[in-house]
Tab-separated table of C-alpha atoms in Angstrom:
chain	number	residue	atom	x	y	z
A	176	UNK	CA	12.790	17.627	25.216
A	177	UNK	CA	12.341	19.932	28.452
A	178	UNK	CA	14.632	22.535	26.483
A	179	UNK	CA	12.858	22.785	23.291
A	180	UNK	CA	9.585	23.200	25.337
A	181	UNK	CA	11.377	26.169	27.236
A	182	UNK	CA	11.964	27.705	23.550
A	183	UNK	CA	8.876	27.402	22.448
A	184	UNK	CA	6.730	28.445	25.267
A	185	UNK	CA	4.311	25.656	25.788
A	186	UNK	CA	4.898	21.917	26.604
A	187	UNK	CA	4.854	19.385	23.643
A	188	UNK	CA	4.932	15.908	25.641
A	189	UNK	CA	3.377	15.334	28.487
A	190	UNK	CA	4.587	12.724	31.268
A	191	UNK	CA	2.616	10.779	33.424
A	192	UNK	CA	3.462	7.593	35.043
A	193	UNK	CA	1.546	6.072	32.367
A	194	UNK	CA	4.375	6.942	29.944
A	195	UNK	CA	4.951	9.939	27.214
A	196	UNK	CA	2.105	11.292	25.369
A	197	UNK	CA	1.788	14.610	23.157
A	198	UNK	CA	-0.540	17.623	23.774
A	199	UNK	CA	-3.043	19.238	21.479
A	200	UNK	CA	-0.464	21.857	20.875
A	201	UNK	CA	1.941	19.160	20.133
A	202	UNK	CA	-0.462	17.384	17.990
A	203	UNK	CA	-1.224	20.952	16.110
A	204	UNK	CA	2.499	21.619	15.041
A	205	UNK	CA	3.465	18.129	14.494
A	206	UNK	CA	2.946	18.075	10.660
A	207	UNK	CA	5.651	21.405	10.188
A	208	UNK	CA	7.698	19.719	12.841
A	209	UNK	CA	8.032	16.475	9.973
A	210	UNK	CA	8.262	18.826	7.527
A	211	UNK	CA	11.497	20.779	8.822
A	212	UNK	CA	12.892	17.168	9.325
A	213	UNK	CA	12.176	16.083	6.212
A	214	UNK	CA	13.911	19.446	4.715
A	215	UNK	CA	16.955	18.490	6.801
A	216	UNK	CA	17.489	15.162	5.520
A	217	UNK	CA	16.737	16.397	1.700
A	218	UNK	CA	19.789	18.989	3.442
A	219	UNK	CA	21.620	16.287	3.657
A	220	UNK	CA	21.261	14.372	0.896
A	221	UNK	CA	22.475	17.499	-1.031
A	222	UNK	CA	25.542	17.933	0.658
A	223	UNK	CA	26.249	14.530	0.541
A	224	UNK	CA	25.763	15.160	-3.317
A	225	UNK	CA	27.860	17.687	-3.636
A	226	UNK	CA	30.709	15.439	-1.740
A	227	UNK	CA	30.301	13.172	-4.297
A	228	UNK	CA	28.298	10.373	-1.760
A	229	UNK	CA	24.986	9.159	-2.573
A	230	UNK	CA	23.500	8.621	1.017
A	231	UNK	CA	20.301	9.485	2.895
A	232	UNK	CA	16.915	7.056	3.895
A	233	UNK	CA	13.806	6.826	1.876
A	234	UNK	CA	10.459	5.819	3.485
A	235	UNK	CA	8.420	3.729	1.592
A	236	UNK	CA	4.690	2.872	2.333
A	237	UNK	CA	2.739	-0.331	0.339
A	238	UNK	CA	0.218	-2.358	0.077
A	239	UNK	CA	1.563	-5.419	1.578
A	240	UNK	CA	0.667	-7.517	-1.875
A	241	UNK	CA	2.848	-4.990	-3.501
A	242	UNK	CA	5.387	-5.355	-0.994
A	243	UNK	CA	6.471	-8.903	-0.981
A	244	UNK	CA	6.008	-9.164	-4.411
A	245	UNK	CA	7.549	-6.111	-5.817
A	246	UNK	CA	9.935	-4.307	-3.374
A	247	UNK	CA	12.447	-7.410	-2.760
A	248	UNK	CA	12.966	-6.982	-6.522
A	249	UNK	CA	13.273	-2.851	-6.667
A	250	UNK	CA	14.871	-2.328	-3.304
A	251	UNK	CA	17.471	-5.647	-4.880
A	252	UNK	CA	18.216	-3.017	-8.257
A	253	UNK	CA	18.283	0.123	-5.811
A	254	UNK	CA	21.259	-0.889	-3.406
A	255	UNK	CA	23.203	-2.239	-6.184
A	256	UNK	CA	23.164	1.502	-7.636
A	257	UNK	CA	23.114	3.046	-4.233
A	258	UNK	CA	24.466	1.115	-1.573
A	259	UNK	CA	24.445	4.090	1.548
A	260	UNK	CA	21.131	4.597	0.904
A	261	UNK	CA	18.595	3.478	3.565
A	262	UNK	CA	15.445	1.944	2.838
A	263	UNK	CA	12.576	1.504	5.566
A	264	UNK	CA	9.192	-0.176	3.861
A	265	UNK	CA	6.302	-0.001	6.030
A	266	UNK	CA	3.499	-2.115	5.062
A	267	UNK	CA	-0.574	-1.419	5.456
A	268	UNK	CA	-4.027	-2.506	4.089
A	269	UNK	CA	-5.284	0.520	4.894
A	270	UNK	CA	-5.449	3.259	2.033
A	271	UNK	CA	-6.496	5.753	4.128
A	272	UNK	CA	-3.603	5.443	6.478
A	273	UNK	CA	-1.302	5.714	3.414
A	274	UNK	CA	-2.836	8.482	2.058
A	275	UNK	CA	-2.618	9.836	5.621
A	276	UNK	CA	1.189	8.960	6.217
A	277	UNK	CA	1.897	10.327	2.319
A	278	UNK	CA	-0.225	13.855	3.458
A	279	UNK	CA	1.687	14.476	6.376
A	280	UNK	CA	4.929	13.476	5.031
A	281	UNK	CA	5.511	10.270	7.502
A	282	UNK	CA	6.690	8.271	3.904
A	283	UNK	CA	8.497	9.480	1.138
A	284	UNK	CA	6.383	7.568	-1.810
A	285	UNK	CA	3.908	5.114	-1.506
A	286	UNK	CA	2.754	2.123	-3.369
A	287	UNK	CA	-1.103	1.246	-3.208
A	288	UNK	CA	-4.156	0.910	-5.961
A	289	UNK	CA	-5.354	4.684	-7.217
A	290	UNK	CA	-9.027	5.767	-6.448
A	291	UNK	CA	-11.115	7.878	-8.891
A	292	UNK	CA	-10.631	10.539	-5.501
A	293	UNK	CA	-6.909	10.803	-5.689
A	294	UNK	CA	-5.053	13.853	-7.041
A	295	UNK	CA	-1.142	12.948	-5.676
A	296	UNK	CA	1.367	12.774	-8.296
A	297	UNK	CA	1.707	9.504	-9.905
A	298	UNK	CA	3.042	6.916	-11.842
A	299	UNK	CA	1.131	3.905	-12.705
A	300	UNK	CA	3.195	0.691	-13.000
A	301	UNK	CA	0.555	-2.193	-13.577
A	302	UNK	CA	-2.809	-3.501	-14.142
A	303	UNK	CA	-3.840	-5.731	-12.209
A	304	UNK	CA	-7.218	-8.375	-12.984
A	305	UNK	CA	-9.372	-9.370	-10.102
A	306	UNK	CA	-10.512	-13.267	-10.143
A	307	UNK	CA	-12.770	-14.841	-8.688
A	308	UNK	CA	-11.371	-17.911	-6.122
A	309	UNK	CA	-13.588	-20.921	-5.905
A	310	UNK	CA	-13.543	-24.176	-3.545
A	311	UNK	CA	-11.559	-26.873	-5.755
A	312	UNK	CA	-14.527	-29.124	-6.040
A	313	UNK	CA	-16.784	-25.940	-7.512
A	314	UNK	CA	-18.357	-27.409	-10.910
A	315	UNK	CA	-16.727	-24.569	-13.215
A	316	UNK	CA	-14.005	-25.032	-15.554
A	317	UNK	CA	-10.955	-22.901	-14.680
A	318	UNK	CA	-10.981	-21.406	-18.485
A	319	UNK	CA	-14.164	-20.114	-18.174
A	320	UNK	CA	-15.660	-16.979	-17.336
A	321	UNK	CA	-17.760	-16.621	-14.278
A	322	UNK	CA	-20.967	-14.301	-14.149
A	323	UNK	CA	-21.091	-12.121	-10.725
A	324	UNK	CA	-25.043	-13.326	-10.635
A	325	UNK	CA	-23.301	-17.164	-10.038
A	326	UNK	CA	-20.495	-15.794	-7.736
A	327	UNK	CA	-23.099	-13.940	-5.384
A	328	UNK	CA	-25.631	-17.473	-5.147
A	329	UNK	CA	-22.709	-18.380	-3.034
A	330	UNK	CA	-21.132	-17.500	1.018
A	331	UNK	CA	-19.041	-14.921	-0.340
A	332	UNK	CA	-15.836	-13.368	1.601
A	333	UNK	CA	-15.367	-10.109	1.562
A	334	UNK	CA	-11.655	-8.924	1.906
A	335	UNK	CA	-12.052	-5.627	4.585
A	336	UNK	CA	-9.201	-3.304	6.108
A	337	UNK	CA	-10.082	-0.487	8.547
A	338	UNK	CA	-11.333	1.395	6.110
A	339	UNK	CA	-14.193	-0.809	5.422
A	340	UNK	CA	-14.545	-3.041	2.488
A	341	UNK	CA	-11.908	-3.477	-0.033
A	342	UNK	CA	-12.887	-0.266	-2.041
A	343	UNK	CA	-11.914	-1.707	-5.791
A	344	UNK	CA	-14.074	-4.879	-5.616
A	345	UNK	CA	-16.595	-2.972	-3.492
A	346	UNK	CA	-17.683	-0.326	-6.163
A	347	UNK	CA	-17.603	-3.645	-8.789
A	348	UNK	CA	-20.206	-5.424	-7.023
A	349	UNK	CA	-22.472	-2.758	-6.196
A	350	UNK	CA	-23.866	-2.799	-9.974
A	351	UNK	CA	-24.990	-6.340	-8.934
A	352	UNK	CA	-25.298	-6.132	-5.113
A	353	UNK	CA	-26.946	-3.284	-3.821
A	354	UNK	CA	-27.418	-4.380	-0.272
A	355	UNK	CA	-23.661	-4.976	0.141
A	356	UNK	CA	-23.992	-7.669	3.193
A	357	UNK	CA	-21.393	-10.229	2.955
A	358	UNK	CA	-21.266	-13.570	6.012
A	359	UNK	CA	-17.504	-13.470	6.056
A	360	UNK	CA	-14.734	-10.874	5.740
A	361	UNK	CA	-10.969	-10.656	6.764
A	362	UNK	CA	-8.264	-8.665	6.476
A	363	UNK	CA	-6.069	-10.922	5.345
A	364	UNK	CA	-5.940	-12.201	1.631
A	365	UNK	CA	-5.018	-15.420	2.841
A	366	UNK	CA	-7.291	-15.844	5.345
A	367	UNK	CA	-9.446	-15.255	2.485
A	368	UNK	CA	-8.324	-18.450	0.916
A	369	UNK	CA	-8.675	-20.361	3.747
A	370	UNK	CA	-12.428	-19.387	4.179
A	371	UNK	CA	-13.182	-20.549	-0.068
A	372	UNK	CA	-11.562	-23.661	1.131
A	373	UNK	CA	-14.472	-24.540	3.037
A	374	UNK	CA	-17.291	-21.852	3.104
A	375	UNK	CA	-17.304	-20.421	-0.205
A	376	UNK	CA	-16.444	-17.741	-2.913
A	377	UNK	CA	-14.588	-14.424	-3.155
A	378	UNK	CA	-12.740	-12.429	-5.691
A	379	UNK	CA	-8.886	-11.495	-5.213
A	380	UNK	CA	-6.315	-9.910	-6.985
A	381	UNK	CA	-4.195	-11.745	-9.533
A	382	UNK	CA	-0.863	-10.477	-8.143
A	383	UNK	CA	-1.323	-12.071	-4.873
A	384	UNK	CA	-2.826	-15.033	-6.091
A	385	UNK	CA	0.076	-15.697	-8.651
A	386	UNK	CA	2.317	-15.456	-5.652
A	387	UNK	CA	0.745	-17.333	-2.843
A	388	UNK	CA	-0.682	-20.260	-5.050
A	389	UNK	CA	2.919	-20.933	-6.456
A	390	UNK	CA	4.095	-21.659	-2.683
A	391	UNK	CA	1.501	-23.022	-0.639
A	392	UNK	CA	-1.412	-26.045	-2.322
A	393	UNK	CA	-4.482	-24.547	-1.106
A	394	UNK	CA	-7.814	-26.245	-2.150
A	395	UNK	CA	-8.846	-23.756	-4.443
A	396	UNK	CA	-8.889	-22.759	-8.160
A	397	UNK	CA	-9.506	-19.394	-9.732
A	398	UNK	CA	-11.724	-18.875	-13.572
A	399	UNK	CA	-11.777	-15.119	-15.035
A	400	UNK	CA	-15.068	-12.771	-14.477
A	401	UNK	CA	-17.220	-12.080	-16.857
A	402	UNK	CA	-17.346	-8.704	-16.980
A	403	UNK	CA	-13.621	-8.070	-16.187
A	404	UNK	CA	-12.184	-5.504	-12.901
A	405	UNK	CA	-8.812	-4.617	-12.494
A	406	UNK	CA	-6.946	-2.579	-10.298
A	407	UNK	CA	-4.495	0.472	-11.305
A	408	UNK	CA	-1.557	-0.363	-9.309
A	409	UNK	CA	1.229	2.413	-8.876
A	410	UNK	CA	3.140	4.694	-6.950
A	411	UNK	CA	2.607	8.050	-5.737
A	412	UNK	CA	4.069	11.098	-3.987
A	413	UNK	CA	2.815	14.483	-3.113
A	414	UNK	CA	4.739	16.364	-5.970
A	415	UNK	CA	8.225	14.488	-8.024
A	416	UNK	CA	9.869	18.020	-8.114
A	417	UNK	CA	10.381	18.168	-4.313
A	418	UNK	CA	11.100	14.802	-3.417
A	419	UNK	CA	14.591	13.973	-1.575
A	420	UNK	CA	17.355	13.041	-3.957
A	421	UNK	CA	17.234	9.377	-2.428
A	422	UNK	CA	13.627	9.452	-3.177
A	423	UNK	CA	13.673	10.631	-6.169
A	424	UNK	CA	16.524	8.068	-7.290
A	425	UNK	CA	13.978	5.455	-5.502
A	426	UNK	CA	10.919	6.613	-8.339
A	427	UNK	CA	13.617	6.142	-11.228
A	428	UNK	CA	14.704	2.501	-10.156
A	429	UNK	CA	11.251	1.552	-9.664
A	430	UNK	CA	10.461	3.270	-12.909
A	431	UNK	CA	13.187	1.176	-15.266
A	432	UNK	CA	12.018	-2.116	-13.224
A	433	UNK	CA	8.723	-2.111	-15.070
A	434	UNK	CA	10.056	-0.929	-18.215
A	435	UNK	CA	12.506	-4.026	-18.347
């Protein structure tokens, strides 16, 4: 506000009739400005502790797979234990803007595949296989094994987020496909299966296809590859020791899920 901008020297927001929008220098001190929040609510959460209340919000960030197929279930177990504590889940494809909203502290812990490039702390829940999805009339049994060489003779769709190409299946199919050019791509996994339905081939994860092929008859089928890829699916934080108390409570539900 017009007071803190007094206190500070320099102006943070800046109005137009075009609405609110903040200034370099705002921009530039942002990330402490999060972090002094986020010391206040861990603050909080301590005194609330020592009252003998569990309270206090935890920000989660996911995959949107993981989300609808993992968090009813955790966040389910977590307010049963801790009932005053506030979960917000924000869902995105993109693992550079959760790797972005983990760095600057916008969520607490996030849930998303880890890359050979990350170095956050981390916990690694499941393994997840990649099949490949085929139009239901595509002359392959659904036991066996398909070769890449096969899959690539067909239109393939290409699952893509804005960062690009979906980075695990991307880095699989270079070994086969060096000039990387697919006809079709989507963001959306089930888009995706729409597309096989009547264009051609692609490769998904077997979380989401478990899910989505229980509750919707889509003219598909999936077979194993023959040279297997999986994704490392898990959560992550910048560092366990200084995580909120709700957070950290958040990490141990999660935690025992998987183990039972």
């Amino acid at each position: 506000d017009e007071q803190s901008e007094e206190e500070v020297g320099f102006p943070i927001l800046l109005r137009t009739n075009k609405g609110v929008q903040i200034t370099p220098d705002g921009r530039r001190i942002l990330p402490t400005i999060r972090e002094l929040l986020k010391l206040n609510e861990r603050l909080e959460q301590e005194y609330s502790l020592i009252r003998g209340i569990e309270r206090g919000k935890v920000r989660i960030g996911s995959f949107p797979t993981l989300a609808y197929a993992w968090m009813p279930y955790i966040i389910r177990n977590f307010q049963e234990k801790y009932p005053h504590i506030q979960i917000e889940l924000v869902e995105e494809n993109s693992i550079f803007r959760l790797e972005d909203w983990l760095s600057t502290g916008f969520v607490d812990v996030v849930f998303f595949s880890r890359q050979p490039k990350h170095t956050y702390a981390r916990v690694d829940l499941k393994t997840d296989p990649y099949l490949a999805v085929l139009p239901s009339d595509y002359p392959q049994a659904a036991e066996s094994a398909l070769s890449v060489q096969q899959l690539l003779k067909n239109p393939f769709c290409m699952c893509r987020s804005l960062d690009g190409e979906d980075q695990d299946i991307s880095r699989y199919l270079k070994e086969y496909d060096t000039k990387g050019r697919y006809p079709m791509t989507s963001n959306s996994d089930s888009t995706i299966l729409c597309m096989v339905e009547e264009l051609g081939v692609s490769i998904l994860p077997k979380l989401f296809l478990d899910h989505v092929l229980q509750n919707r008859a889509y003219r598909v089928k999936t077979c194993p590859l023959e040279k297997p890829v999986c994704r490392r699916l898990g959560l992550a934080a910048r560092s366990f020791r200084e995580l909120s108390p709700a957070a950290s409570r958040l990490v141990q539900v999660a935690m025992d899920f998987f183990r039972e």
